[in-house]
Coordinates of C-alpha atoms and ligand atoms in Angstrom, one line a residue:
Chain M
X1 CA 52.1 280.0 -38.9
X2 CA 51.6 276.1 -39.9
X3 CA 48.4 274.8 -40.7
X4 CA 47.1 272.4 -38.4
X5 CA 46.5 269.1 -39.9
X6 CA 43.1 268.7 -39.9
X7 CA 42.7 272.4 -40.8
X8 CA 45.1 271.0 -43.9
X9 CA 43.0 268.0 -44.8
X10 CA 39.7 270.5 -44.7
X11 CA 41.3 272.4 -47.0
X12 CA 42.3 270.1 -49.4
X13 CA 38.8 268.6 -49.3
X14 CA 37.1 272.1 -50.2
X15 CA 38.9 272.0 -53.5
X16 CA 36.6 268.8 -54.8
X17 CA 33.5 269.7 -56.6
X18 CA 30.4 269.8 -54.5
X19 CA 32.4 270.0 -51.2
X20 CA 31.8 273.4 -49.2
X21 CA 33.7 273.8 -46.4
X22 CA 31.0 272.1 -43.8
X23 CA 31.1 268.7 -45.7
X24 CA 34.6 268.7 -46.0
X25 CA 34.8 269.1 -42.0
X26 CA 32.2 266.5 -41.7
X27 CA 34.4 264.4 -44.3
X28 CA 37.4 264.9 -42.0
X29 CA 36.6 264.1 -38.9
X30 CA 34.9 261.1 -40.4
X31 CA 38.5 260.2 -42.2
X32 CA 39.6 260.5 -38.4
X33 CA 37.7 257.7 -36.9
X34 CA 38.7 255.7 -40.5
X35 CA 40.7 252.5 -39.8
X36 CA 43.9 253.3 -41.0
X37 CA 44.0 250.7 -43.7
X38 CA 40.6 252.2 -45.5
X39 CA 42.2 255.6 -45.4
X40 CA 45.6 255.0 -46.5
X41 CA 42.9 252.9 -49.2
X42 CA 41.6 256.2 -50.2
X43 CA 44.8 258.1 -50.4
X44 CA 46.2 255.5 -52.2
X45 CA 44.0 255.2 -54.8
X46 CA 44.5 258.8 -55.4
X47 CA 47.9 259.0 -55.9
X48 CA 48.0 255.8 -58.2
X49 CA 45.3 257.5 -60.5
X50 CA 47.5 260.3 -60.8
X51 CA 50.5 258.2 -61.1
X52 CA 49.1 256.1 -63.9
X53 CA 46.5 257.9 -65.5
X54 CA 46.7 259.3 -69.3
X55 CA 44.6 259.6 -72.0
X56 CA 44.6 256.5 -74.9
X57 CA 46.9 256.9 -78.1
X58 CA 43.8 256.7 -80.3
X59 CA 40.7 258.2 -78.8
X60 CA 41.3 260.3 -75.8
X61 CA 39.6 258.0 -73.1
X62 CA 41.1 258.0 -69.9
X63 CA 43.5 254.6 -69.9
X64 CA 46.7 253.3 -67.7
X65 CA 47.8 251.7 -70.8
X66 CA 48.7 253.3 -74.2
X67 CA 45.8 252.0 -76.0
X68 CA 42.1 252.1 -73.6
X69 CA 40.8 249.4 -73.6
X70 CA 37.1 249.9 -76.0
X71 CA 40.2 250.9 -78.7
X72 CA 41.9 247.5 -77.9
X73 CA 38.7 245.3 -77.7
X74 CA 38.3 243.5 -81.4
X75 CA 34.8 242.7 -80.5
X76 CA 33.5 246.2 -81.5
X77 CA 32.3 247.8 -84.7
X78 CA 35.6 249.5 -86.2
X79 CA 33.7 251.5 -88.8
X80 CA 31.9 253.7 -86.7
X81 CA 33.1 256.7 -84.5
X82 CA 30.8 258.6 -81.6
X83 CA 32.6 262.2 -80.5
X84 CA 31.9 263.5 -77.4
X85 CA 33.7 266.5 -75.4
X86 CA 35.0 264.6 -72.4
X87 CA 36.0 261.4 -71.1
X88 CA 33.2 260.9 -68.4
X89 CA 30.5 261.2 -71.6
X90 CA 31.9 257.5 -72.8
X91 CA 31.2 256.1 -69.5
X92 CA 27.3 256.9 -69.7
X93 CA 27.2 256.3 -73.4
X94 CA 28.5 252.9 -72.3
X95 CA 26.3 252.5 -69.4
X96 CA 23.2 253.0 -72.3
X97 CA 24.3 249.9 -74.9
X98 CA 23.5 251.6 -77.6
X99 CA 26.3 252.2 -78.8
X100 CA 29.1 249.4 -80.4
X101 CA 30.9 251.4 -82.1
X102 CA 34.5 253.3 -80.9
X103 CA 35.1 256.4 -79.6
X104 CA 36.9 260.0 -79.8
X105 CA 37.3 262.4 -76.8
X106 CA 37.5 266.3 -78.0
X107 CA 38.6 267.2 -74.6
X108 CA 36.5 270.3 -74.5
X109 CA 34.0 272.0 -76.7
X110 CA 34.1 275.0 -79.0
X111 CA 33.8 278.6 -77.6
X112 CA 35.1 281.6 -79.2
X113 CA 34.8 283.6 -76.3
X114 CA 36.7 281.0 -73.6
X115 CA 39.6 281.1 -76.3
X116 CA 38.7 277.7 -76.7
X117 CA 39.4 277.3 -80.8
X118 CA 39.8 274.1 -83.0
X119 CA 43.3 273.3 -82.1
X120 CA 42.7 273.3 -78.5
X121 CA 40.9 270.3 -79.1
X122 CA 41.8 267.0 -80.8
X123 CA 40.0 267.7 -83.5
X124 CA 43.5 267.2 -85.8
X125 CA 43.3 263.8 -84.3
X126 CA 39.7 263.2 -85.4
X127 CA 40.7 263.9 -88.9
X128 CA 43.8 261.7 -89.4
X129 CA 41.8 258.9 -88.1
X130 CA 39.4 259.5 -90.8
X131 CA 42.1 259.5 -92.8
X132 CA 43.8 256.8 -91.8
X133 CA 40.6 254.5 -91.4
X134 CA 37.6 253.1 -93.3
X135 CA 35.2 254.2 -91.4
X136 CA 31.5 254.3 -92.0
X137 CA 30.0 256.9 -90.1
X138 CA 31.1 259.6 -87.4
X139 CA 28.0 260.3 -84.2
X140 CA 28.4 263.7 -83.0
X141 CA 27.9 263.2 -79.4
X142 CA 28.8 266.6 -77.9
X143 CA 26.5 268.1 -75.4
X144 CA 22.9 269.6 -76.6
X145 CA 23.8 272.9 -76.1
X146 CA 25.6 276.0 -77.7
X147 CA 29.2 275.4 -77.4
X148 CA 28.5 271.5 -77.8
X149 CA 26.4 272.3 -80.9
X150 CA 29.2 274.7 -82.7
X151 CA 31.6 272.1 -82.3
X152 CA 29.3 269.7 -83.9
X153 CA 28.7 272.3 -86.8
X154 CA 32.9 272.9 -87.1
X155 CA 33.1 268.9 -87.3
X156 CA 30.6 268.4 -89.8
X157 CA 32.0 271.1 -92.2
X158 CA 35.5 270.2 -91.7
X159 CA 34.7 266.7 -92.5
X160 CA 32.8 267.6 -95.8
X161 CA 35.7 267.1 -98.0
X162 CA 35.6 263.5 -96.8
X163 CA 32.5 261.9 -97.8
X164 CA 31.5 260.3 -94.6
X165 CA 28.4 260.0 -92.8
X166 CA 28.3 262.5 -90.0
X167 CA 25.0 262.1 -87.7
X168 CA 24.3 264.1 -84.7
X169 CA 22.2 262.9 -81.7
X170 CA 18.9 263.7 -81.8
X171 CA 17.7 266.5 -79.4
X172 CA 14.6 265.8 -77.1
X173 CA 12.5 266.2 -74.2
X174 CA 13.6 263.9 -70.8
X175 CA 12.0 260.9 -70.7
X176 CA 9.8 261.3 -67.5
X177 CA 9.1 265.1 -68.0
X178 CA 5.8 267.0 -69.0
X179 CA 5.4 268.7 -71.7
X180 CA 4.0 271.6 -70.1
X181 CA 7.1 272.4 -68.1
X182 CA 9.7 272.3 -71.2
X183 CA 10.5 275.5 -72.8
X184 CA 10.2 277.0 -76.4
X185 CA 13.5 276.0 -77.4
X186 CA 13.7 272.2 -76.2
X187 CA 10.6 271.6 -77.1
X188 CA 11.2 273.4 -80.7
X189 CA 14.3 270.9 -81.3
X190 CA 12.0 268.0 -80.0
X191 CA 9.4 269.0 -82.9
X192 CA 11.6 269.3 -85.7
X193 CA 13.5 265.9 -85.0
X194 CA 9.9 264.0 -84.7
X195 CA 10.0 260.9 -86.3
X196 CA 7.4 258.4 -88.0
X197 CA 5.6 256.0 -85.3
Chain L
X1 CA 16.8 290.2 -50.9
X2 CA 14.7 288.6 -53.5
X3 CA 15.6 290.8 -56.9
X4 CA 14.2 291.4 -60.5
X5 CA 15.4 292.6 -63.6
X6 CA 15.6 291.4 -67.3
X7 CA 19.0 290.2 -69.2
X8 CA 20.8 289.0 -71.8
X9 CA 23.1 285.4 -71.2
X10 CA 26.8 286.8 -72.2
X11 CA 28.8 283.5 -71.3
X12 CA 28.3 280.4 -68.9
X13 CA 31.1 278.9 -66.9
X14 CA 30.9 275.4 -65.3
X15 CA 31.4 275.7 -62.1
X16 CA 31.4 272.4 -59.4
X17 CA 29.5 269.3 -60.6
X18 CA 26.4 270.6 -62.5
X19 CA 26.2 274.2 -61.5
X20 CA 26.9 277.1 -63.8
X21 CA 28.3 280.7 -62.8
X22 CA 25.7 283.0 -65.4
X23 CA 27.0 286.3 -66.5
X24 CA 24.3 288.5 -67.5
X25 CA 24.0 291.8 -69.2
X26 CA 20.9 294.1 -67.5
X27 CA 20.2 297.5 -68.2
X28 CA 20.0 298.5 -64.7
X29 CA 23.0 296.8 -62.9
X30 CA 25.4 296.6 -66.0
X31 CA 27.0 293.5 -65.5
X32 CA 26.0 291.0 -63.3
X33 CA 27.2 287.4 -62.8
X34 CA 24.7 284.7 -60.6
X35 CA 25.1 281.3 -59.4
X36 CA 22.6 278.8 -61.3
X37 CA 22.4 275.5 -58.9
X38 CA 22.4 272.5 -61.4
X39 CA 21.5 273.9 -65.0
X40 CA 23.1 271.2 -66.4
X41 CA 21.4 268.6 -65.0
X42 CA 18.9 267.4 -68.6
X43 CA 15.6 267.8 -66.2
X44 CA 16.5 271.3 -64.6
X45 CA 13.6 273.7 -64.6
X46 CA 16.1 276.5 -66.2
X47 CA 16.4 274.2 -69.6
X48 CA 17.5 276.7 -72.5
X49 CA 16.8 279.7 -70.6
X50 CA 20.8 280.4 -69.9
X51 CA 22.2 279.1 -73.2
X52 CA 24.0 282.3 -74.5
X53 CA 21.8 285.1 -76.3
X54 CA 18.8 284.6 -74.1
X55 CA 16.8 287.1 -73.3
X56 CA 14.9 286.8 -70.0
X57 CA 12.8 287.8 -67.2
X58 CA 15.1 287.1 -64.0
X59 CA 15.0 286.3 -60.0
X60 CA 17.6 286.4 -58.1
X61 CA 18.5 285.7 -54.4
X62 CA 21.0 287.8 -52.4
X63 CA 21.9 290.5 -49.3
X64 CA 23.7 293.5 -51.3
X65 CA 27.0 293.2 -52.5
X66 CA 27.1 289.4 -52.4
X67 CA 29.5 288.7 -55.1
X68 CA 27.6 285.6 -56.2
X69 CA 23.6 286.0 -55.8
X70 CA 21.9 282.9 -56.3
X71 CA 19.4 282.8 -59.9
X72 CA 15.9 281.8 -58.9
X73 CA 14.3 281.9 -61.6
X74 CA 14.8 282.8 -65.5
X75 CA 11.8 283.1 -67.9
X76 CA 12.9 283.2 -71.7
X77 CA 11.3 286.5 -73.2
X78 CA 13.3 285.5 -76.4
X79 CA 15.7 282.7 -76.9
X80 CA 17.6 284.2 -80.4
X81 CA 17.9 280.9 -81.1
X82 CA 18.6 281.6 -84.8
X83 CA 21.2 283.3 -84.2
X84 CA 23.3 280.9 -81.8
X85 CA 22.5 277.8 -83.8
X86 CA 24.8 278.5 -87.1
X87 CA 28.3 278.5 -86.0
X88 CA 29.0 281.6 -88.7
X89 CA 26.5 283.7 -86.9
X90 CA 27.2 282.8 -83.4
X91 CA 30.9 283.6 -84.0
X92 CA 30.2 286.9 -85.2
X93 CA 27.9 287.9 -82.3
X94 CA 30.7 286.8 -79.9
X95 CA 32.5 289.4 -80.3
X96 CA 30.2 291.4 -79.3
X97 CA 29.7 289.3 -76.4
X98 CA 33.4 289.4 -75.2
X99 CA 33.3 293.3 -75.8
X100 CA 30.5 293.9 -73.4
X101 CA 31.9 291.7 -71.0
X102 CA 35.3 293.4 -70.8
X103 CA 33.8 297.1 -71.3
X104 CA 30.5 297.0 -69.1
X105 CA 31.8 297.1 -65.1
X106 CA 29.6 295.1 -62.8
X107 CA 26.3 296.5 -61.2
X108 CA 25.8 299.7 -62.8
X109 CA 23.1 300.8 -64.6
X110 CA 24.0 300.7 -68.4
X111 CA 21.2 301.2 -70.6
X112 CA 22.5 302.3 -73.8
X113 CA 24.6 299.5 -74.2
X114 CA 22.3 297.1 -73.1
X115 CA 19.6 298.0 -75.6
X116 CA 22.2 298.4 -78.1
X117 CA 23.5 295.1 -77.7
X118 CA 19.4 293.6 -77.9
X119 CA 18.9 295.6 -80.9
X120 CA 21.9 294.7 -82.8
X121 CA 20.2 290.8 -81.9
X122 CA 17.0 291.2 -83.1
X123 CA 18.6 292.8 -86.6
X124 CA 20.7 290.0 -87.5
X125 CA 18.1 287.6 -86.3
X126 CA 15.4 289.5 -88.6
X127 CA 18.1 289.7 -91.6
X128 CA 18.7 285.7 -91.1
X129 CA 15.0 285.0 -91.0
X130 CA 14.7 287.6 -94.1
X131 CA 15.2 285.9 -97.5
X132 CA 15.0 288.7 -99.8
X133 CA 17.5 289.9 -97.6
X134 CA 20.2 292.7 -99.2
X135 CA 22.5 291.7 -96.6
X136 CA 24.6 288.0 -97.1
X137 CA 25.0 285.3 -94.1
X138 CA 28.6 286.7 -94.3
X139 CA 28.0 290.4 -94.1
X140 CA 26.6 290.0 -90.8
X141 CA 29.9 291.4 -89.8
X142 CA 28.5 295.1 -91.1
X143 CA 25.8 295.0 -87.7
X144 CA 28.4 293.8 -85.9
X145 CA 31.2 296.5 -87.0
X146 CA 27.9 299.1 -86.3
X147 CA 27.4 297.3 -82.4
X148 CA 31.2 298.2 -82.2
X149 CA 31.7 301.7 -83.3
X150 CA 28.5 302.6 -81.6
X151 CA 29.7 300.7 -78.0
X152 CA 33.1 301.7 -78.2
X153 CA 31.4 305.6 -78.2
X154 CA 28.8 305.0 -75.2
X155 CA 31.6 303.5 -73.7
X156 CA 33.7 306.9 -74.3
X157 CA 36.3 305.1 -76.3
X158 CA 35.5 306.0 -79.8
X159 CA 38.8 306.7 -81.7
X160 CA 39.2 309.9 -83.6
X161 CA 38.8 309.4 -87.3
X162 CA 37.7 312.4 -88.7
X163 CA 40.5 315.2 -87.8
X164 CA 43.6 315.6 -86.4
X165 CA 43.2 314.5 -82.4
X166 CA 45.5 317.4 -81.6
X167 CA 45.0 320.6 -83.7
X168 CA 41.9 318.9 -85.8
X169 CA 43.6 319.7 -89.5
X170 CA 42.7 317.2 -91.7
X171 CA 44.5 314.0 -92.3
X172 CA 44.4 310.6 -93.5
X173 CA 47.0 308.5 -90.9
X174 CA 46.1 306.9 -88.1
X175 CA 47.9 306.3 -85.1
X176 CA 47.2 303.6 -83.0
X177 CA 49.4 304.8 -79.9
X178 CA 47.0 307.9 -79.8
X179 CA 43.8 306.1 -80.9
X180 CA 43.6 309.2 -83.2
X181 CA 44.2 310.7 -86.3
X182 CA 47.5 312.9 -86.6
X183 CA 48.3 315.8 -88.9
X184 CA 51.7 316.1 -90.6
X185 CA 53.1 318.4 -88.2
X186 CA 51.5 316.9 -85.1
X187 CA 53.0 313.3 -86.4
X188 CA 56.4 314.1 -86.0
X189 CA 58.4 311.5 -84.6
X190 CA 56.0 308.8 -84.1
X191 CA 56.0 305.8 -85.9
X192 CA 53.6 302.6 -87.4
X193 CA 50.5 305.0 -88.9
X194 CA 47.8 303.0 -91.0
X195 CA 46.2 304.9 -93.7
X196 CA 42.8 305.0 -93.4
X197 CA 40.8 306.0 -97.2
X198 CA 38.1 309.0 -97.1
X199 CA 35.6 305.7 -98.2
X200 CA 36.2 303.7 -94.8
X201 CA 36.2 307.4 -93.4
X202 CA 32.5 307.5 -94.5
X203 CA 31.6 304.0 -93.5
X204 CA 32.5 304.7 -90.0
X205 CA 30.6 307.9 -89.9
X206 CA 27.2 306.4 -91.6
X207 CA 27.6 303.5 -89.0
X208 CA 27.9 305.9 -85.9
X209 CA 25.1 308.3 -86.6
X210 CA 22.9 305.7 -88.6
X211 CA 20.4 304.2 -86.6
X212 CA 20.6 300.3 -86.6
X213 CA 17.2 300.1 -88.8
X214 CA 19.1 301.4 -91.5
X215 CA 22.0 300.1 -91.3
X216 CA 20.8 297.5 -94.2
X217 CA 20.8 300.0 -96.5
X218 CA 24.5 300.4 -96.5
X219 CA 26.1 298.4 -98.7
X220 CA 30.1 299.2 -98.4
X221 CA 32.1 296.2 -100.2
X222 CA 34.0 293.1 -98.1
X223 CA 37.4 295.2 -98.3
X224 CA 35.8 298.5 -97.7
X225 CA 34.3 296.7 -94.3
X226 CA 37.1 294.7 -93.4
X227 CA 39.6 298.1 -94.0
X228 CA 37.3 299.7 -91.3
X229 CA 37.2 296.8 -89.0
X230 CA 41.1 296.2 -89.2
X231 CA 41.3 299.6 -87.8
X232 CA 38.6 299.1 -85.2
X233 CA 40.0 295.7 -84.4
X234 CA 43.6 297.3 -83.4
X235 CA 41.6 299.6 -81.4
X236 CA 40.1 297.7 -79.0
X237 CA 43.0 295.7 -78.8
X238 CA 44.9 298.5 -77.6
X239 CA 42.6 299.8 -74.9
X240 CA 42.2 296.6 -73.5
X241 CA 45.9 295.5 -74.1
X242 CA 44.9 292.0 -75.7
X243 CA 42.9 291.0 -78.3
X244 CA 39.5 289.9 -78.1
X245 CA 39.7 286.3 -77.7
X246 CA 37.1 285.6 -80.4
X247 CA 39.8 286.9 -82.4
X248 CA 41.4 283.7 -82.2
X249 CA 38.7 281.9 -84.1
X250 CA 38.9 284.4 -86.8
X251 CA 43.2 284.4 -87.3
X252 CA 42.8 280.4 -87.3
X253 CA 42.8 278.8 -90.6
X254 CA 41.1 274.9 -91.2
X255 CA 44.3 273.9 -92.9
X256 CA 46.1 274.5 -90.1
X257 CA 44.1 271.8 -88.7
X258 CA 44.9 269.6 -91.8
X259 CA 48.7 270.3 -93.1
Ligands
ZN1 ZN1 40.9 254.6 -76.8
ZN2 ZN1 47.6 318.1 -86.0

């Protein structure tokens, strides 16, 4: 038996994160009422990032050209490299301005028992631009916990042979929390990277 | 129902935006996988607690046989963080992991392998925090290669190393097709044994009857071990009917990475 359409668009709605089957009626009956223009909007700004999207010749970022655009800009520091697992960790690391330097996307992290191993991931990549480039120092930015932290580990002992800085981000308590309510193991990290005030 | 037991983190999954699907080992309902709402946020009251390796003290919310009950609450009893946090060492203990997953069935009571698989933690996290210790960084494998043999026999899946599996003569080939030793005569006909020497023989005994506090005192050599692990290695993969995906890691070379 066909679907009906709005049974359709429900469904199709339930397959985006966070959407349980109640929002995504809520969401379709809203899409209902939509002027046409603003949903045919929506819909087509879905099909054109799927039409256009890829991933940047250099780092990984998500681009519609062949190069992203933080690769392309000559403004930024060319000797320094931050690695992070996905393409959605460049957009907060931008949002902080801390950083000035360029980027690499992994596209995943380490884990031996996901079957995720080194050439899943474009670590390859990372190395010929080390070898191709003069760069200065290479920020592990992969997430603070085990898989993110193996992959930092692989990194940094598959880049030995090259004599480059490798730095990891420091691990810490969130800024706003109490002390009292971090545990053993985040607080541990915290202590051992203190620094001098 | 509001529930509580204790368990061991096995492997996370992402699941939706920040949440996490949990899969824990507990000695009384075997395997058991919860949904963890928002883990990954950096302020979530669960912080470390369900990084693999964790031992903890859990709540969980959920009528009987929901196939996701919700974690309330997880209290780190121990975090074995020295163990995780060297990619050598963590790699090892995967396996171990990935075996328990795929032997272990979900709710029910399993005991023996639970506190086999906490035991076999607390060794190598003892030996790593040991300095004088007999045993190397890379011999870790010999606790794991004792967490196997042992597991694979709770689990009923030992193969049969010291006899003939059929009219228990002695002999020295083994057959992977039978998961057992075959005589001469009872060989006939079938194909692909692997020797297996009266040292590796004795390895594999002393690791199954030894207890794990003892297990240090064996000192077999890296070919002896890796002999006896080959042939426990083609043994799992044959009952399960695919490698361990850990094994992966351990088949893949770093120049492959830079040829
Ligand atoms: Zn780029
Ligand atoms: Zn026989």
């Amino acid at each position: 038996m066909e679907q009906n359409i709005i049974e359709k668009l429900i469904n199709e709605l339930t397959k985006l994160p966070g959407i349980g089957r109640k929002t995504a009626q809520r969401l379709a009956f809203f899409i209902l009422t939509m002027s046409e223009e603003d949903a045919k909007g929506i819909s087509k700004a879905i099909s054109e990032v799927k039409e256009k999207a890829r991933f940047c010749n250099e780092c990984f970022n998500i681009t519609e050209n062949e190069v992203c655009d933080i690769c392309s800009n000559t403004v930024r520091d060319r000797s320094k490299l931050c690695v992070v697992e996905e393409p959605c960790n460049i957009l907060v690391i931008e949002r902080s301005k801390c950083f000035n330097g360029l980027y690499h996307v992994l596209l995943g992290a380490l884990s031996p028992i996901d079957g995720m191993t080194p050439e899943k991931l474009k670590i390859k990549e990372l190395i010929r631009r080390v070898e191709k480039n003069s760069l200065q120092e290479i920020i592990i930015a992969t997430n603070p916990n085990t898989k993110g932290e193996m992959t930092a580990q692989y990194i940094r002992d598959i880049l030995k042979p090259y004599n480059i800085k490798v730095t990891r981000i420091a691990y810490g308590l969130p800024i706003g929390g109490d002390i009292e309510f971090a545990d053993e193991v985040t607080l541990g990290k915290a202590i051992e990277g203190r620094r001098e005030i | 129902m509001l529930h509580r037991t204790e368990g061991v983190v096995l492997r996370t999954f992402p699941f939706g935006e920040a949440d996490l699907i949990v899969t824990y080992i507990t000695p009384d309902l075997g395997i058991l996988k919860l949904f963890a709402k928002s883990p990954r946020k950096i302020k979530s009251r669960f912080g470390s607690s369900l990084e693999p390796l964790t031992h903890s003290r859990i709540a969980f919310w959920g009528k009987e046989n929901t196939p996701l009950p919700r974690l309330t609450q997880s209290d780190i009893i121990h975090s074995f963080q020295s163990v995780r946090n060297t990619l050598s060492r963590f790699l090892a203990v995967s396996e171990m992991l990935e075996l328990t997953i795929n032997f272990i069935p979900e709710r029910d009571a399993n005991k023996k392998s639970y506190f086999l698989l906490l035991n076999t933690l607390k060794a190598i996290e003892d030996n790593s925090l040991d300095n004088s210790s007999v045993i190397p960084l890379e011999n870790e494998n010999l606790f794991v290669s004792h967490f196997k043999i042992k597991f694979l026999k709770f689990a009923g899946f030992s193969p049969k190393l010291d006899a003939c599996g059929r009219c228990g003569k002695n002999g020295n080939n083994f057959y992977i097709s039978h998961g057992s030793i075959l005589c001469e005569t009872c060989a006939r006909g079938i194909d692909y044994p692997i020797r297996i020497s009266p040292a590796a023989l004795k390895l594999y005994i002393d690791l199954l009857t030894w207890d794990i506090s003892k297990i240090r005192r064996i000192k077999p050599s890296n070919m002896l071990l890796s002999e006896l692990s080959n042939i426990i290695n083609m043994h799992i993969k044959y009952i399960l009917s695919k490698p361990l995906r850990c094994r992966d890691f351990f088949s893949f070379h770093v120049n492959d990475l830079t040829n």
